[in-house]
Coordinates of C-alpha atoms in Angstrom, one line a residue:
M1 CA -137.3 21.9 132.3
K2 CA -138.1 18.6 130.5
L3 CA -135.3 16.5 129.0
T4 CA -135.9 14.5 125.9
R5 CA -136.4 10.8 126.7
K6 CA -133.1 9.8 125.0
Y7 CA -131.0 12.5 126.9
M8 CA -132.8 11.6 130.1
K9 CA -131.9 7.9 129.7
R10 CA -128.2 9.0 129.5
V11 CA -128.7 10.7 132.9
L12 CA -130.1 7.5 134.5
M13 CA -127.4 5.4 132.9
G14 CA -124.6 7.7 134.1
G15 CA -123.7 8.0 130.4
F16 CA -122.2 11.5 130.4
A17 CA -118.9 12.1 128.7
G18 CA -116.0 12.9 130.8
S19 CA -113.7 11.1 133.2
L20 CA -115.7 11.9 136.4
V21 CA -118.6 9.6 135.9
I22 CA -116.4 6.9 134.4
L23 CA -114.1 7.0 137.4
M24 CA -117.0 7.1 139.8
S25 CA -118.6 4.0 138.3
A26 CA -115.3 2.2 138.4
C27 CA -114.9 2.4 142.2
N28 CA -118.0 0.6 143.3
D29 CA -116.5 -2.9 143.9
D30 CA -114.2 -2.7 146.9
F31 CA -114.5 -0.7 150.1
L32 CA -110.8 -0.1 150.1
D33 CA -110.8 1.2 146.5
R34 CA -110.1 4.9 146.8
L35 CA -111.7 7.3 144.4
P36 CA -108.7 9.1 142.6
E37 CA -109.7 12.5 143.7
T38 CA -106.7 14.1 142.0
E39 CA -107.6 12.7 138.6
I40 CA -111.0 14.3 138.7
G41 CA -109.6 17.5 140.0
V42 CA -111.5 17.9 143.3
D43 CA -109.8 21.2 144.0
N44 CA -111.2 22.6 140.7
F45 CA -114.5 20.8 140.8
F46 CA -117.7 21.2 142.9
N47 CA -117.8 24.9 142.1
T48 CA -120.9 25.3 140.0
E49 CA -124.4 23.9 139.7
E50 CA -123.3 22.1 136.6
D51 CA -120.5 20.4 138.5
L52 CA -122.9 19.2 141.2
S53 CA -125.4 18.0 138.7
I54 CA -122.9 16.0 136.7
Y55 CA -121.6 14.3 139.9
V56 CA -125.0 13.6 141.3
N57 CA -126.1 12.0 138.0
G58 CA -123.3 9.5 138.4
L59 CA -124.8 8.4 141.8
Y60 CA -128.0 7.1 140.2
N61 CA -128.3 3.4 140.9
F62 CA -131.6 1.6 141.1
P63 CA -130.7 -2.1 140.9
G64 CA -133.1 -5.0 140.4
L65 CA -136.0 -2.9 139.1
G66 CA -138.6 -4.9 137.1
I67 CA -141.7 -7.0 137.3
Y68 CA -140.3 -10.5 137.3
Y69 CA -138.7 -10.4 140.8
D70 CA -140.7 -12.4 143.2
D71 CA -139.2 -15.8 142.3
A72 CA -138.0 -18.0 145.1
T73 CA -140.8 -16.5 147.4
D74 CA -144.2 -17.9 147.9
N75 CA -145.3 -16.1 144.8
A76 CA -143.1 -18.0 142.4
G77 CA -140.7 -20.8 142.1
T78 CA -137.4 -20.7 140.2
T79 CA -134.9 -23.1 138.7
G80 CA -132.3 -20.4 138.8
N81 CA -129.8 -19.5 141.5
R82 CA -131.3 -17.1 144.1
E83 CA -129.8 -16.1 147.4
I84 CA -132.7 -17.0 149.6
K85 CA -133.0 -20.3 147.8
T86 CA -129.4 -21.1 148.4
I87 CA -129.7 -20.1 152.1
M88 CA -132.7 -22.3 152.6
T89 CA -131.5 -25.4 150.7
T90 CA -127.8 -25.5 151.7
D91 CA -125.6 -25.2 154.7
A92 CA -125.1 -21.5 154.0
N93 CA -122.4 -19.5 155.8
S94 CA -120.2 -16.5 155.4
Q95 CA -118.0 -18.4 152.9
T96 CA -120.9 -19.1 150.5
I97 CA -123.1 -16.0 150.9
T98 CA -120.7 -13.2 150.0
S99 CA -122.7 -10.6 148.1
G100 CA -123.8 -7.2 149.4
W101 CA -120.8 -6.0 151.3
H102 CA -119.8 -3.2 148.8
W103 CA -119.0 0.3 149.9
G104 CA -117.6 2.1 146.9
A105 CA -121.0 3.9 146.2
L106 CA -120.9 5.3 149.8
R107 CA -117.5 6.7 149.3
S108 CA -118.7 8.5 146.1
I109 CA -121.6 9.9 148.0
N110 CA -119.5 11.1 151.0
L111 CA -116.9 12.6 148.7
F112 CA -119.7 14.7 147.2
L113 CA -121.1 15.7 150.5
E114 CA -117.7 16.8 151.8
N115 CA -117.1 19.0 148.8
A116 CA -120.5 20.3 147.7
E117 CA -120.6 23.0 150.3
K118 CA -117.9 25.0 148.5
A119 CA -120.0 25.5 145.4
D120 CA -120.6 29.2 144.7
I121 CA -124.3 28.9 144.2
G122 CA -127.5 29.7 146.2
A123 CA -128.2 27.7 149.3
D124 CA -131.5 26.4 147.9
V125 CA -129.8 25.1 144.8
K126 CA -126.9 23.6 146.7
N127 CA -129.2 21.9 149.2
H128 CA -131.2 20.3 146.4
Y129 CA -128.1 18.4 145.3
I130 CA -126.9 17.7 148.8
G131 CA -130.4 16.4 149.5
V132 CA -130.3 14.1 146.5
A133 CA -126.9 12.7 147.6
R134 CA -128.2 12.2 151.2
F135 CA -131.2 10.4 149.7
F136 CA -128.8 8.0 147.9
R137 CA -126.9 7.6 151.2
A138 CA -130.2 6.7 153.0
Q139 CA -131.0 4.2 150.2
F140 CA -127.5 2.7 150.4
Y141 CA -127.7 2.2 154.1
M142 CA -131.3 1.0 154.2
E143 CA -130.2 -1.9 152.0
K144 CA -127.3 -2.6 154.3
V145 CA -129.6 -2.6 157.4
K146 CA -132.0 -5.0 155.7
R147 CA -129.2 -7.4 155.1
Y148 CA -127.0 -7.1 158.2
S149 CA -129.0 -5.1 160.7
N150 CA -125.9 -3.7 162.4
V151 CA -123.3 -2.1 160.1
P152 CA -120.6 0.6 160.5
W153 CA -121.9 4.1 159.8
Y154 CA -119.6 6.3 157.8
D155 CA -120.5 9.9 157.0
Q156 CA -117.0 10.9 155.8
V157 CA -114.5 9.8 153.2
L158 CA -112.0 7.3 154.7
E159 CA -108.4 7.1 153.8
T160 CA -106.5 3.8 153.6
D161 CA -104.9 4.5 156.9
S162 CA -108.1 5.5 158.7
E163 CA -108.7 3.8 162.0
D164 CA -112.4 3.8 161.3
L165 CA -111.8 1.1 158.6
F166 CA -111.5 -1.3 161.5
K167 CA -114.4 -0.1 163.6
T168 CA -117.1 -2.4 164.8
S169 CA -120.6 -2.3 163.5
D170 CA -122.9 0.4 164.9
P171 CA -126.2 -0.7 166.4
R172 CA -129.2 -0.9 164.0
E173 CA -131.0 1.9 165.9
T174 CA -128.0 4.3 165.5
V175 CA -127.7 3.6 161.7
V176 CA -131.5 3.8 161.2
D177 CA -131.6 7.2 163.0
H178 CA -129.0 8.5 160.6
I179 CA -130.8 7.1 157.6
F180 CA -134.0 8.9 158.5
E181 CA -132.1 12.1 159.2
D182 CA -130.9 11.9 155.6
Y183 CA -134.4 11.2 154.3
Q184 CA -135.8 14.2 156.3
F185 CA -133.1 16.5 154.9
A186 CA -133.7 15.3 151.4
M187 CA -137.5 15.6 151.8
E188 CA -137.1 19.2 152.9
H189 CA -134.7 20.3 150.2
V190 CA -134.9 18.2 147.1
R191 CA -136.9 20.1 144.4
E192 CA -140.4 19.2 143.3
S193 CA -139.6 20.3 139.8
V194 CA -136.7 18.4 138.2
P195 CA -135.9 17.1 134.7
T196 CA -138.0 14.1 133.7
G197 CA -136.5 10.9 135.2
A198 CA -134.5 12.6 137.9
V199 CA -135.1 12.1 141.6
D200 CA -137.6 14.7 142.9
K201 CA -139.2 15.5 146.2
W202 CA -141.9 12.9 145.7
T203 CA -139.5 10.1 144.9
V204 CA -137.7 10.9 148.2
M205 CA -141.0 10.9 150.1
A206 CA -142.2 7.7 148.5
Y207 CA -139.0 5.8 149.6
Y208 CA -139.3 7.5 153.0
S209 CA -142.8 6.1 153.3
R210 CA -141.8 2.6 152.1
N211 CA -138.8 2.3 154.4
A212 CA -140.4 3.9 157.5
L213 CA -143.1 1.2 157.1
Y214 CA -140.5 -1.4 156.7
E215 CA -138.6 -0.4 159.8
G216 CA -141.7 0.0 161.9
T217 CA -143.2 -3.4 161.0
F218 CA -139.8 -5.1 161.2
R219 CA -139.3 -3.8 164.8
K220 CA -142.8 -4.7 165.7
Y221 CA -142.7 -8.3 164.5
H222 CA -139.0 -9.2 165.3
S223 CA -138.6 -9.6 169.0
E224 CA -135.0 -10.7 168.5
L225 CA -134.1 -7.0 168.0
G226 CA -135.6 -5.9 171.3
L227 CA -136.9 -2.7 169.6
E228 CA -140.6 -3.3 169.7
G229 CA -141.1 -0.2 171.9
T230 CA -139.9 2.1 169.1
A231 CA -141.9 0.4 166.2
N232 CA -144.7 3.0 166.4
D233 CA -142.3 5.9 165.9
F234 CA -141.6 4.6 162.4
L235 CA -145.2 3.6 161.7
E236 CA -146.2 7.1 162.6
L237 CA -143.5 8.5 160.2
A238 CA -144.8 6.2 157.5
A239 CA -148.4 7.3 158.0
K240 CA -147.5 11.0 158.1
V241 CA -145.3 11.0 155.0
S242 CA -147.8 8.9 153.1
Q243 CA -150.6 11.2 154.0
D244 CA -148.5 14.2 153.0
I245 CA -148.0 12.7 149.6
A246 CA -151.7 12.1 149.3
D247 CA -152.6 15.6 150.4
Q248 CA -150.0 17.6 148.6
G249 CA -148.8 15.5 145.6
P250 CA -150.1 15.5 142.1
F251 CA -150.8 11.8 141.9
S252 CA -153.9 9.7 141.4
I253 CA -154.7 6.0 140.7
Y254 CA -154.6 5.4 137.0
N255 CA -158.2 4.6 136.1
T256 CA -159.8 5.1 132.7
G257 CA -162.9 3.1 133.7
N258 CA -161.7 -0.1 132.0
P259 CA -161.1 -2.6 134.9
A260 CA -160.2 -5.3 132.4
Q261 CA -157.2 -3.4 131.1
D262 CA -156.1 -0.4 133.2
Y263 CA -154.0 -2.4 135.7
M264 CA -152.1 -4.2 132.9
T265 CA -151.5 -0.9 131.0
L266 CA -149.3 0.2 133.8
F267 CA -146.9 -2.6 133.0
G268 CA -146.9 -2.6 129.2
S269 CA -146.5 1.1 128.4
Q270 CA -143.9 2.6 126.1
D271 CA -144.0 5.8 128.1
L272 CA -145.1 6.2 131.7
T273 CA -143.7 9.7 132.2
A274 CA -147.2 11.3 132.1
N275 CA -149.0 8.6 133.9
P276 CA -150.7 10.1 137.0
E277 CA -150.0 7.1 139.2
V278 CA -146.2 6.8 138.5
I279 CA -144.0 8.6 140.9
F280 CA -140.7 7.3 139.5
T281 CA -140.2 5.2 136.4
N282 CA -137.3 3.2 135.0
I283 CA -137.3 4.3 131.4
Y284 CA -136.3 2.1 128.5
E285 CA -135.8 2.7 124.8
A286 CA -134.5 0.4 122.1
D287 CA -130.8 0.9 121.3
V288 CA -130.4 3.3 124.2
K289 CA -131.4 1.4 127.3
N290 CA -133.2 -1.9 126.8
T291 CA -135.3 -3.9 129.2
D292 CA -135.1 -7.7 128.9
D293 CA -137.3 -9.3 126.3
P294 CA -139.7 -11.0 128.6
Q295 CA -140.3 -14.0 126.3
Y296 CA -139.0 -16.2 129.1
L297 CA -142.2 -15.5 131.1
F298 CA -143.9 -18.3 129.1
G299 CA -142.9 -21.3 131.1
S300 CA -139.5 -22.2 129.6
Y301 CA -137.0 -20.2 131.7
E302 CA -136.4 -20.3 135.4
M303 CA -139.4 -18.6 136.9
S304 CA -143.1 -19.7 137.2
M305 CA -145.8 -18.4 139.4
S306 CA -147.4 -20.4 142.2
R307 CA -150.9 -21.6 142.7
D308 CA -150.7 -20.2 146.2
L309 CA -150.5 -16.7 144.6
L310 CA -153.4 -17.4 142.3
E311 CA -155.6 -18.6 145.2
T312 CA -154.9 -15.3 147.0
Y313 CA -157.0 -13.3 144.5
L314 CA -160.6 -12.6 145.5
M315 CA -163.7 -13.5 143.6
D316 CA -165.0 -10.5 141.6
D317 CA -167.8 -10.0 144.2
G318 CA -165.2 -9.5 146.9
T319 CA -165.7 -12.9 148.6
Y320 CA -162.8 -15.2 149.4
F321 CA -161.7 -17.8 146.8
S322 CA -161.1 -20.1 149.8
Q323 CA -164.9 -20.2 150.3
Q324 CA -165.5 -21.8 146.9
M325 CA -166.3 -25.5 146.8
G326 CA -163.7 -27.9 145.7
I327 CA -160.8 -25.4 145.1
E328 CA -158.3 -28.2 145.8
T329 CA -159.3 -30.0 142.7
M330 CA -160.4 -27.0 140.6
E331 CA -159.0 -27.1 137.1
F332 CA -157.3 -24.3 135.1
V333 CA -160.2 -22.9 133.2
E334 CA -162.5 -22.8 136.2
E335 CA -160.1 -21.1 138.6
F336 CA -160.0 -18.0 136.4
Q337 CA -163.8 -17.6 136.3
D338 CA -165.4 -14.7 138.2
R339 CA -162.1 -13.5 139.8
D340 CA -160.5 -10.2 140.6
P341 CA -159.7 -8.8 137.1
R342 CA -156.1 -8.3 138.1
L343 CA -155.7 -12.1 138.1
S344 CA -156.1 -12.2 134.3
Q345 CA -153.9 -9.1 133.9
T346 CA -151.1 -10.9 135.8
F347 CA -151.4 -14.6 134.8
A348 CA -151.9 -15.8 131.2
Y349 CA -155.5 -16.8 131.3
P350 CA -157.6 -19.3 129.3
G351 CA -158.3 -17.7 125.9
W352 CA -155.4 -15.2 126.1
E353 CA -154.2 -14.4 122.6
L354 CA -150.5 -14.2 121.9
Y355 CA -149.9 -11.8 119.0
Y356 CA -146.8 -13.5 117.7
T357 CA -145.7 -17.0 117.3
A358 CA -142.8 -18.8 119.0
T359 CA -140.6 -17.7 116.0
Y360 CA -141.7 -14.1 116.6
S361 CA -143.4 -13.8 113.2
P362 CA -146.7 -11.8 113.2
G363 CA -149.8 -13.7 114.0
T364 CA -152.5 -14.4 116.5
T365 CA -152.7 -17.6 118.4
N366 CA -155.0 -18.9 121.2
Y367 CA -152.3 -19.4 123.8
V368 CA -151.8 -22.9 125.3
Q369 CA -149.6 -23.0 128.4
E370 CA -146.4 -25.0 128.1
L371 CA -145.9 -27.7 130.8
K372 CA -142.4 -28.6 131.8
K373 CA -140.5 -30.2 134.6
N374 CA -140.0 -27.9 137.6
F375 CA -142.4 -25.3 136.3
T376 CA -146.0 -24.8 137.6
G377 CA -147.6 -24.2 134.2
Y378 CA -148.8 -20.7 135.2
H379 CA -147.3 -18.0 132.9
Q380 CA -147.0 -14.3 133.6
I381 CA -148.3 -11.6 131.2
K382 CA -147.9 -8.7 133.6
G383 CA -145.1 -6.6 132.2
F384 CA -145.3 -8.2 128.7
A385 CA -145.8 -6.0 125.7
N386 CA -147.9 -8.3 123.4
D387 CA -146.4 -7.2 120.2
P388 CA -144.4 -8.8 117.4
S389 CA -141.7 -6.1 117.5
I390 CA -138.8 -6.8 119.8
D391 CA -138.2 -3.1 120.1
V392 CA -141.6 -2.7 121.6
R393 CA -141.2 -5.6 123.9
R394 CA -137.9 -4.3 125.1
G395 CA -139.0 -0.7 125.3
I396 CA -141.6 -0.7 128.0
D397 CA -141.1 1.6 131.0
I398 CA -141.0 0.1 134.4
P399 CA -143.1 1.8 137.1
V400 CA -140.5 1.8 140.0
L401 CA -142.7 3.8 142.4
R402 CA -146.5 3.9 142.2
Y403 CA -149.0 6.0 144.1
A404 CA -150.8 2.7 144.8
E405 CA -147.9 1.8 147.1
V406 CA -148.1 5.0 149.0
L407 CA -151.8 4.5 149.6
L408 CA -151.3 0.9 150.8
N409 CA -148.4 2.1 153.0
L410 CA -150.8 4.6 154.6
A411 CA -153.5 2.0 155.1
E412 CA -151.1 -0.5 156.6
A413 CA -149.4 2.0 158.9
R414 CA -152.7 3.2 160.2
A415 CA -154.0 -0.3 160.7
E416 CA -150.8 -1.2 162.7
L417 CA -151.2 1.9 164.8
G418 CA -154.9 1.1 165.5
T419 CA -156.0 4.4 163.9
L420 CA -157.5 3.1 160.7
N421 CA -161.1 4.0 159.9
Q422 CA -163.5 3.6 156.9
G423 CA -162.6 7.0 155.6
V424 CA -158.9 6.0 155.3
L425 CA -159.9 2.7 153.7
D426 CA -162.0 4.5 151.1
A427 CA -159.2 6.9 150.3
T428 CA -156.5 4.2 150.0
V429 CA -157.3 0.5 149.5
N430 CA -160.7 1.2 147.9
Q431 CA -159.2 3.6 145.3
I432 CA -157.0 0.8 144.2
R433 CA -159.8 -1.7 144.2
S434 CA -162.0 0.7 142.2
R435 CA -159.6 0.7 139.3
A436 CA -160.0 -3.1 139.1
G437 CA -163.8 -2.9 139.5
M438 CA -163.6 -4.7 142.8
P439 CA -166.1 -4.1 145.7
P440 CA -164.7 -1.9 148.5
L441 CA -163.1 -3.2 151.7
N442 CA -165.0 -2.2 154.8
M443 CA -164.1 -2.2 158.5
A444 CA -166.6 -5.0 159.3
V445 CA -165.0 -7.6 157.0
S446 CA -164.9 -11.1 158.4
S447 CA -161.6 -13.0 158.6
D448 CA -160.5 -15.4 155.8
P449 CA -159.2 -18.5 157.6
V450 CA -156.6 -19.1 154.9
Q451 CA -155.2 -15.6 155.1
A452 CA -155.3 -15.8 158.9
Q453 CA -153.3 -19.0 158.8
R454 CA -150.6 -17.3 156.7
Y455 CA -150.1 -14.6 159.3
P456 CA -150.9 -16.0 162.8
Q457 CA -149.4 -12.9 164.5
V458 CA -152.3 -10.8 163.1
T459 CA -155.8 -10.9 164.5
D460 CA -157.3 -7.9 162.7
P461 CA -159.2 -9.1 159.6
V462 CA -158.8 -5.6 158.0
L463 CA -155.0 -5.8 158.3
L464 CA -155.1 -9.3 156.8
E465 CA -156.9 -7.9 153.8
I466 CA -154.5 -5.0 153.4
R467 CA -151.7 -7.6 153.3
R468 CA -153.7 -9.5 150.6
E469 CA -154.1 -6.3 148.7
R470 CA -150.3 -5.7 148.7
R471 CA -149.6 -9.2 147.5
V472 CA -152.1 -8.9 144.6
E473 CA -151.4 -5.3 143.6
F474 CA -147.6 -5.7 143.6
A475 CA -147.4 -9.3 142.4
M476 CA -144.0 -10.0 140.7
E477 CA -142.8 -6.4 141.3
G478 CA -140.1 -7.5 143.7
R479 CA -141.8 -6.4 146.9
R480 CA -142.8 -9.8 148.3
L481 CA -139.5 -10.8 149.9
D482 CA -139.3 -7.5 151.8
D483 CA -142.9 -7.9 152.9
L484 CA -142.3 -11.5 154.2
N485 CA -139.2 -10.4 156.0
R486 CA -140.7 -7.4 157.8
W487 CA -143.8 -9.4 158.8
N488 CA -141.7 -12.2 160.2
A489 CA -143.4 -14.5 157.7
G490 CA -140.4 -16.2 156.2
K491 CA -141.8 -19.7 156.9
L492 CA -144.3 -19.2 154.1
M493 CA -141.4 -19.7 151.7
E494 CA -141.0 -23.3 152.8
K495 CA -144.2 -24.3 151.0
E496 CA -143.3 -26.0 147.7
P497 CA -144.9 -24.1 144.8
V498 CA -147.4 -26.2 142.8
G499 CA -149.3 -25.4 139.7
M500 CA -152.4 -26.5 137.7
Y501 CA -154.5 -29.4 138.9
F502 CA -155.2 -32.4 136.7
P503 CA -157.5 -35.2 138.1
G504 CA -155.9 -37.9 135.9
L505 CA -154.5 -38.8 132.5
G506 CA -156.5 -37.7 129.4
K507 CA -157.3 -34.7 127.3
Y508 CA -157.7 -31.2 128.7
D509 CA -158.9 -27.8 127.5
L510 CA -156.5 -25.0 128.5
T511 CA -158.0 -22.2 126.3
G512 CA -161.6 -22.2 127.6
D513 CA -163.3 -23.0 124.3
G514 CA -164.3 -26.5 125.3
V515 CA -161.9 -28.2 122.9
A516 CA -159.0 -30.3 124.1
D517 CA -155.5 -28.8 123.6
I518 CA -153.3 -31.2 125.5
Q519 CA -153.3 -34.9 126.5
L520 CA -151.5 -36.3 129.5
L521 CA -150.1 -39.8 129.1
G522 CA -148.6 -42.3 131.5
I523 CA -144.8 -42.3 131.8
E524 CA -144.5 -45.5 129.7
D525 CA -147.0 -44.4 127.0
A526 CA -145.8 -43.6 123.5
I527 CA -146.7 -40.3 122.0
P528 CA -148.9 -41.0 119.0
E529 CA -147.6 -40.3 115.6
P530 CA -149.2 -38.7 113.7
K531 CA -150.6 -36.6 116.5
E532 CA -154.4 -36.4 116.9
L533 CA -156.1 -33.2 115.6
N534 CA -158.6 -31.6 117.9
E535 CA -161.9 -30.2 116.8
N536 CA -160.2 -27.0 115.7
G537 CA -157.9 -28.9 113.4
V538 CA -154.9 -28.3 115.7
A539 CA -152.6 -31.1 116.8
L540 CA -152.8 -32.1 120.4
I541 CA -149.8 -31.5 122.6
Y542 CA -148.7 -34.6 124.5
Y543 CA -147.0 -34.8 127.9
R544 CA -145.9 -38.0 129.7
T545 CA -146.5 -37.5 133.4
G546 CA -144.8 -39.1 136.5
S547 CA -143.4 -38.5 139.9
V548 CA -140.6 -36.2 140.8
G549 CA -137.3 -37.6 139.7
S550 CA -138.7 -39.7 136.9
N551 CA -138.0 -39.2 133.3
A552 CA -141.5 -37.8 132.7
D553 CA -142.1 -34.6 130.8
V554 CA -144.2 -33.2 133.6
Y555 CA -144.2 -34.0 137.4
L556 CA -147.5 -34.3 139.1
T557 CA -147.9 -34.6 142.9
E558 CA -149.5 -38.1 142.6
G559 CA -147.6 -39.2 139.5
T560 CA -150.5 -39.5 137.2
S561 CA -152.8 -36.9 138.9
G562 CA -152.6 -33.9 141.1
N563 CA -150.9 -30.6 140.9
V564 CA -148.1 -29.8 138.5
V565 CA -144.9 -29.7 140.7
G566 CA -142.8 -26.6 140.5
T567 CA -139.3 -26.5 142.1
P568 CA -139.7 -29.5 144.5
E569 CA -137.1 -28.6 147.1
R570 CA -137.6 -25.4 149.2
G571 CA -135.6 -26.3 152.3
K572 CA -136.0 -24.8 155.7
F573 CA -136.3 -21.2 156.8
Q574 CA -134.5 -20.7 160.1
E575 CA -135.9 -17.9 162.3
P576 CA -134.5 -15.4 163.0
K577 CA -131.3 -16.2 161.2
H578 CA -132.6 -16.2 157.6
Y579 CA -134.0 -12.7 157.9
Y580 CA -130.4 -11.5 157.8
R581 CA -127.3 -12.2 155.9
P582 CA -123.7 -13.0 157.0
I583 CA -120.9 -10.5 156.6
P584 CA -118.6 -12.2 154.1
A585 CA -115.8 -14.2 155.6
P586 CA -113.0 -12.2 153.8
E587 CA -114.4 -9.0 155.2
M588 CA -114.4 -10.5 158.7
A589 CA -110.7 -11.5 158.2
L590 CA -109.9 -7.9 157.1
N591 CA -111.7 -6.4 160.1
P592 CA -112.0 -8.9 163.0
N593 CA -113.9 -6.2 165.0
L594 CA -117.0 -6.9 162.9
E595 CA -119.6 -9.3 164.5
Q596 CA -122.0 -11.7 162.8
V597 CA -125.6 -11.6 164.0
F598 CA -128.3 -14.2 164.9
G599 CA -126.3 -17.4 164.3
W600 CA -124.4 -16.7 161.2
E601 CA -120.8 -17.9 161.1

């Protein structure tokens, strides 16, 4: 069965007619909000496959999916409000960090699980829907464990007078064991063949793989938990499930033999439902379900990528960028030369052509990066549909789960277990590198001192390169914060993000054609009027430079020279405290049996 794209979007949006889904979506704000079972007729519902399908469709919730979500990590700075930024730069506590403690979705899931058994349908059909619900429960609780570590485990619907409303948190290991019981059941019973856009067996397995790797590495690198001895149990699960997907699944790395374009195609497509790499996609369509118009990628709204991320990309011959001479003072055009092709499919590069003007009228322009206070000057093109039509720009599908992640999960798990070999590398990391036209990684690779400095707990050069590969391959896909958390590498977020390097005042070429596009002035200099035209007959763009806090147009680290300064205050990352979140104070007041962890008050 294959749904039309428009009908399937209604599934993902929970947009079915009828009071059931409406009531379900209305009860997701407060743990004590009770689903009005009598209003949806529980006694007369949950009887047919259609009943189960309608209810389960209302459970779909994949928040925060996109390709602009690494801001406030070492990948990108932001001028906006982000939780980790608030935590690091303020005296954060349970009065100020109050998001995340929501339980309504769990009640909806448990209500389904308590009633689905009575459906008069075959066991395999029934178990499919139960498996989907248990998958969503596993997803729900995994996010809670990531935030709070210890949380109360509930596998039944609670009433307002239930004593369990006031139970203490269950230990992390208890909750996680239940989570992976849910994943296991879902993996064994959710169908492989489902309507397009619905959760299938492979979606379950991919999240199983992701979260087993998360838990295994988190336990390994976080001694405060005292669970290092069980880390390998989850790493072995991650390796096994990832290998099963590779062996049994219908997926392959998307590769048409065009290394200059294939990677970017994954993030600018109007339809990913037939892409062989995409396991699960967040589907958009104009006037039905729109993504954001990513015009804000271009240096004028909140987020800008860091030079630290740019320096992570290898040279196109596989050597380390850190081995190049003079990288500290390398200018914009040069730092894109002879690099991993994914760099110029993620960052707007010198000579990139923008196919509409700032007023969104059709046209072609040789793009010149805008410089601005608190922005690095690096602009993102990954995830941008370069088209004059707003419907096209807002209609790209988002690849939520990619086979590339499964392969990197497998490689990392095997490396952590000490069972990695060249055959596994060739079947995983090197499949991904091949798409980009990059040389293969081999087991005899030498260590990059810069990468080793980032992760001092790791001595294996191959594992360091697998971590590099994750950062590059998933740049801006919202994976970075989880990776830094599980690797116990939160301190990397203390580094203030900087951008392009300028050796001093004067004229600079940002398009790579040898013709000046901008001119940097001193803070007291007047902008010429009329503006000087360059050799292409285009007016120069002028910026007055200065130190942070001045009234300059652009901040440079040395005032009139140095790197463009991104968000200048990163604060301090307190370990282990900032790997977790506080239970909100109002919830502690309601249930004094709850306990904060690792220094939160």
